[in-house]
Amino acid sequence: MGFRPALWMTICSLIALVLLIALGSWQIYRLQWKAELIAEFEERAHAAPQAVIAIDANSPQRYQRVTAEGTWLHQYEVQLIGRTYEGTAGYHVITPLALTDGRIMLVNRGWVSQKYRMPDSRPSTLINDLVLVDGIIRLPAQKGYFVPENNLEKNDWFTLSIADIARYHSLDGQLITNFTMDALRDREANTLPIGAAVDINLPNNHLQYAITWYGLALGLIGVYIAWHRAAGRFGRVKS
């Protein structure tokens, strides 16, 4: 059976096919990379905790398990708006912790419902004694494009910005600026704030993306064949 490919359609289709296959293969590579990254983070989060004052502040490791001993500075607490827990809207409580070495570190103590936003509504959380906090290191994150800016005049906080909190509470030069800490929840006690789970939940959707690109490549081949068949470019030319 003869096949007479259309020149420009064939050239354009080949270029598009190579591009689609390359994009699919890139997603397979990213899939493997993300899986290894998640495994690395899981290993860090479940490792034996290290004292936060002993880690290198200039090169902190994301999700490293740490403990922090110090005193809460409740007067500098802020609450992050728009956080949910099991489908219920609320806030994340951010409280500076004065470490035993003199530095101050921001700690995300966890979630509270709207009813318990203000500190005086949850006096049991206002601990003044020396505490030992179990948690994981978090590196500063970029604000999402659609997330509002923190409104310091109204004390409305949408992102955990170390610089904004330092400026708002006049803590410039005192806060650790390279990382913060997420306090882990106590699974044995049902207390507020509800801290973070030790499980690492990073999205890994690269397999779906790869299937999409490879599927488009197969679809392109199908369209290419169907067009040539409809144009009578399969079979012998009638003399």
Tab-separated table of C-alpha atoms in Angstrom:
chain	number	residue	atom	x	y	z
A	1	MET	CA	0.000	0.000	0.000
A	2	GLY	CA	1.504	3.347	-1.024
A	3	PHE	CA	1.721	6.292	1.306
A	4	ARG	CA	2.227	9.833	0.064
A	5	PRO	CA	2.883	12.126	3.053
A	6	ALA	CA	2.095	15.824	2.761
A	7	LEU	CA	5.436	17.601	3.100
A	8	TRP	CA	4.675	20.514	5.418
A	9	MET	CA	2.161	18.647	7.528
A	10	THR	CA	4.710	15.876	8.019
A	11	ILE	CA	7.460	18.315	9.010
A	12	CYS	CA	5.213	20.170	11.477
A	13	SER	CA	3.838	16.919	12.892
A	14	LEU	CA	7.321	15.490	13.427
A	15	ILE	CA	8.454	18.634	15.245
A	16	ALA	CA	5.353	18.563	17.453
A	17	LEU	CA	5.741	14.816	18.076
A	18	VAL	CA	9.363	15.183	19.178
A	19	LEU	CA	8.374	18.056	21.475
A	20	LEU	CA	5.499	16.109	23.072
A	21	ILE	CA	7.651	13.022	23.652
A	22	ALA	CA	10.405	15.197	25.135
A	23	LEU	CA	7.924	16.841	27.511
A	24	GLY	CA	6.582	13.447	28.574
A	25	SER	CA	10.090	12.114	29.176
A	26	TRP	CA	10.970	15.228	31.175
A	27	GLN	CA	7.977	14.556	33.437
A	28	ILE	CA	9.163	10.970	33.977
A	29	TYR	CA	12.523	12.370	35.070
A	30	ARG	CA	10.767	14.834	37.382
A	31	LEU	CA	8.646	11.992	38.783
A	32	GLN	CA	11.755	10.080	39.825
A	33	TRP	CA	13.398	13.232	41.192
A	34	LYS	CA	10.334	14.178	43.269
A	35	ALA	CA	9.988	10.635	44.643
A	36	GLU	CA	13.623	10.699	45.795
A	37	LEU	CA	13.126	14.180	47.288
A	38	ILE	CA	10.051	13.090	49.245
A	39	ALA	CA	11.908	10.019	50.516
A	40	GLU	CA	14.783	12.258	51.643
A	41	PHE	CA	12.417	14.645	53.437
A	42	GLU	CA	10.591	11.737	55.092
A	43	GLU	CA	13.906	10.375	56.340
A	44	ARG	CA	14.845	13.758	57.811
A	45	ALA	CA	11.468	14.246	59.466
A	46	HIS	CA	11.549	10.815	61.120
A	47	ALA	CA	15.204	10.948	62.168
A	48	ALA	CA	16.318	11.478	65.738
A	49	PRO	CA	15.831	15.178	66.550
A	50	GLN	CA	18.797	17.494	66.899
A	51	ALA	CA	18.891	20.563	69.116
A	52	VAL	CA	18.089	23.576	66.968
A	53	ILE	CA	20.860	25.615	68.586
A	54	ALA	CA	23.375	23.051	67.288
A	55	ILE	CA	22.442	23.198	63.600
A	56	ASP	CA	24.163	25.458	61.093
A	57	ALA	CA	21.860	28.468	60.775
A	58	ASN	CA	23.457	29.380	57.444
A	59	SER	CA	22.515	26.093	55.760
A	60	PRO	CA	19.405	24.670	57.430
A	61	GLN	CA	17.866	21.534	55.941
A	62	ARG	CA	14.205	21.599	55.038
A	63	TYR	CA	12.086	19.244	57.209
A	64	GLN	CA	15.013	18.412	59.500
A	65	ARG	CA	13.731	17.099	62.830
A	66	VAL	CA	14.774	19.361	65.699
A	67	THR	CA	14.010	20.236	69.284
A	68	ALA	CA	14.016	23.775	70.625
A	69	GLU	CA	14.273	24.788	74.267
A	70	GLY	CA	13.226	28.259	75.245
A	71	THR	CA	10.523	30.625	76.454
A	72	TRP	CA	7.476	31.725	74.475
A	73	LEU	CA	7.190	35.447	73.729
A	74	HIS	CA	3.390	35.548	73.664
A	75	GLN	CA	3.258	39.330	73.357
A	76	TYR	CA	4.614	38.968	69.807
A	77	GLU	CA	2.161	36.300	68.627
A	78	VAL	CA	0.446	36.633	65.236
A	79	GLN	CA	-2.215	34.473	63.601
A	80	LEU	CA	-2.130	33.442	59.941
A	81	ILE	CA	-5.528	33.808	58.275
A	82	GLY	CA	-7.223	31.211	56.079
A	83	ARG	CA	-5.820	27.961	57.476
A	84	THR	CA	-7.952	24.833	57.643
A	85	TYR	CA	-7.910	21.637	59.655
A	86	GLU	CA	-10.073	18.731	58.513
A	87	GLY	CA	-12.217	21.148	56.511
A	88	THR	CA	-12.716	23.694	59.307
A	89	ALA	CA	-11.495	27.258	58.827
A	90	GLY	CA	-9.192	28.790	61.384
A	91	TYR	CA	-5.732	30.221	61.976
A	92	HIS	CA	-2.140	29.152	62.472
A	93	VAL	CA	-0.606	30.519	65.655
A	94	ILE	CA	2.895	31.948	65.126
A	95	THR	CA	4.789	32.618	68.346
A	96	PRO	CA	8.432	33.675	68.719
A	97	LEU	CA	10.489	31.404	70.958
A	98	ALA	CA	13.423	32.888	72.871
A	99	LEU	CA	16.047	30.152	72.647
A	100	THR	CA	18.518	29.369	75.405
A	101	ASP	CA	21.363	30.773	73.288
A	102	GLY	CA	19.723	34.214	73.115
A	103	ARG	CA	18.340	34.017	69.579
A	104	ILE	CA	14.637	34.233	68.754
A	105	MET	CA	12.962	31.802	66.355
A	106	LEU	CA	9.466	31.951	64.890
A	107	VAL	CA	7.467	28.801	65.595
A	108	ASN	CA	4.240	27.777	63.882
A	109	ARG	CA	2.565	26.205	66.901
A	110	GLY	CA	-0.357	24.911	64.854
A	111	TRP	CA	-4.035	25.410	64.108
A	112	VAL	CA	-6.830	26.907	66.175
A	113	SER	CA	-10.447	27.490	65.192
A	114	GLN	CA	-11.890	30.957	64.683
A	115	LYS	CA	-13.297	30.846	68.217
A	116	TYR	CA	-9.794	30.621	69.667
A	117	ARG	CA	-7.967	33.120	67.496
A	118	MET	CA	-7.166	35.602	70.249
A	119	PRO	CA	-4.696	34.513	72.944
A	120	ASP	CA	-6.979	35.439	75.870
A	121	SER	CA	-9.557	32.917	74.586
A	122	ARG	CA	-7.099	30.034	75.144
A	123	PRO	CA	-5.177	30.758	78.361
A	124	SER	CA	-3.869	27.178	78.478
A	125	THR	CA	-1.626	27.989	75.493
A	126	LEU	CA	0.026	30.949	77.231
A	127	ILE	CA	2.804	28.962	78.879
A	128	ASN	CA	5.445	31.096	80.582
A	129	ASP	CA	7.765	28.335	81.788
A	130	LEU	CA	10.749	26.967	79.903
A	131	VAL	CA	9.471	24.598	77.184
A	132	LEU	CA	10.987	21.942	74.939
A	133	VAL	CA	9.373	21.957	71.496
A	134	ASP	CA	9.601	19.057	69.047
A	135	GLY	CA	9.324	20.087	65.413
A	136	ILE	CA	10.688	20.313	61.904
A	137	ILE	CA	12.615	23.043	60.127
A	138	ARG	CA	10.764	25.068	57.503
A	139	LEU	CA	12.533	27.332	55.028
A	140	PRO	CA	11.035	30.702	54.034
A	141	ALA	CA	8.473	30.274	51.257
A	142	GLN	CA	7.530	32.648	48.460
A	143	LYS	CA	4.113	34.278	48.730
A	144	GLY	CA	1.587	32.910	46.273
A	145	TYR	CA	0.588	35.194	43.403
A	146	PHE	CA	-3.046	35.427	44.529
A	147	VAL	CA	-2.285	35.661	48.267
A	148	PRO	CA	-2.836	39.170	49.691
A	149	GLU	CA	-0.002	41.111	51.233
A	150	ASN	CA	0.207	41.117	55.013
A	151	ASN	CA	-1.644	44.143	56.382
A	152	LEU	CA	0.480	45.285	59.301
A	153	GLU	CA	-1.801	48.229	60.097
A	154	LYS	CA	-4.774	45.910	60.695
A	155	ASN	CA	-2.703	43.035	62.113
A	156	ASP	CA	-3.938	40.756	59.312
A	157	TRP	CA	-1.441	38.043	58.355
A	158	PHE	CA	-1.716	35.870	55.268
A	159	THR	CA	1.853	34.574	54.967
A	160	LEU	CA	4.598	33.793	57.450
A	161	SER	CA	7.000	36.594	56.567
A	162	ILE	CA	9.928	36.804	58.967
A	163	ALA	CA	10.741	40.316	57.749
A	164	ASP	CA	7.166	41.575	58.235
A	165	ILE	CA	6.886	40.127	61.742
A	166	ALA	CA	10.279	41.545	62.703
A	167	ARG	CA	9.233	44.983	61.472
A	168	TYR	CA	5.781	44.835	63.091
A	169	HIS	CA	7.117	43.860	66.518
A	170	SER	CA	10.423	45.784	66.273
A	171	LEU	CA	12.439	42.563	66.349
A	172	ASP	CA	14.843	43.473	63.548
A	173	GLY	CA	18.215	41.860	64.114
A	174	GLN	CA	16.852	39.492	66.762
A	175	LEU	CA	14.914	36.908	64.742
A	176	ILE	CA	16.509	33.946	62.992
A	177	THR	CA	15.934	34.821	59.341
A	178	ASN	CA	16.968	31.626	57.510
A	179	PHE	CA	14.276	29.305	58.814
A	180	THR	CA	11.271	28.847	61.058
A	181	MET	CA	9.955	25.793	62.858
A	182	ASP	CA	6.697	23.853	62.692
A	183	ALA	CA	5.802	22.372	66.068
A	184	LEU	CA	4.656	18.764	65.789
A	185	ARG	CA	1.349	17.703	67.270
A	186	ASP	CA	1.159	15.609	70.384
A	187	ARG	CA	-0.799	12.536	69.279
A	188	GLU	CA	-1.419	11.565	72.902
A	189	ALA	CA	-3.068	14.851	73.876
A	190	ASN	CA	-5.986	16.663	72.231
A	191	THR	CA	-4.806	20.207	72.892
A	192	LEU	CA	-4.622	23.499	71.050
A	193	PRO	CA	-2.913	24.585	68.941
A	194	ILE	CA	-2.993	21.445	66.769
A	195	GLY	CA	0.556	21.074	65.501
A	196	ALA	CA	1.825	19.691	62.218
A	197	ALA	CA	1.884	15.996	61.377
A	198	VAL	CA	5.290	14.475	60.800
A	199	ASP	CA	4.172	13.050	57.440
A	200	ILE	CA	5.471	14.991	54.430
A	201	ASN	CA	2.708	15.809	51.954
A	202	LEU	CA	4.363	17.102	48.812
A	203	PRO	CA	2.402	16.823	45.551
A	204	ASN	CA	3.868	14.469	42.966
A	205	ASN	CA	1.664	14.759	39.893
A	206	HIS	CA	4.365	14.203	37.297
A	207	LEU	CA	3.018	10.788	36.246
A	208	GLN	CA	-0.311	12.380	35.263
A	209	TYR	CA	1.559	15.079	33.352
A	210	ALA	CA	3.669	12.460	31.546
A	211	ILE	CA	0.564	10.476	30.577
A	212	THR	CA	-0.995	13.685	29.257
A	213	TRP	CA	1.992	14.527	27.035
A	214	TYR	CA	2.366	10.964	25.762
A	215	GLY	CA	-1.388	10.820	25.173
A	216	LEU	CA	-1.223	13.991	23.096
A	217	ALA	CA	1.629	12.449	21.098
A	218	LEU	CA	-0.499	9.373	20.324
A	219	GLY	CA	-3.428	11.628	19.467
A	220	LEU	CA	-1.234	13.586	17.061
A	221	ILE	CA	-0.213	10.369	15.318
A	222	GLY	CA	-3.874	9.380	15.032
A	223	VAL	CA	-4.855	12.750	13.548
A	224	TYR	CA	-1.929	12.608	11.126
A	225	ILE	CA	-2.941	9.169	9.844
A	226	ALA	CA	-6.653	10.062	9.691
A	227	TRP	CA	-5.974	13.233	7.710
A	228	HIS	CA	-3.832	11.433	5.156
A	229	ARG	CA	-6.409	8.679	4.833
A	230	ALA	CA	-9.209	11.205	4.299
A	231	ALA	CA	-7.068	13.036	1.739
A	232	GLY	CA	-6.589	9.822	-0.236
A	233	ARG	CA	-2.869	9.620	0.438
A	234	PHE	CA	-2.971	5.932	1.300
A	235	GLY	CA	-3.096	3.345	-1.469
A	236	ARG	CA	-2.047	3.324	-5.072
A	237	VAL	CA	-2.588	6.315	-7.321
A	238	LYS	CA	-5.168	5.577	-9.983
A	239	SER	CA	-3.739	5.913	-13.469
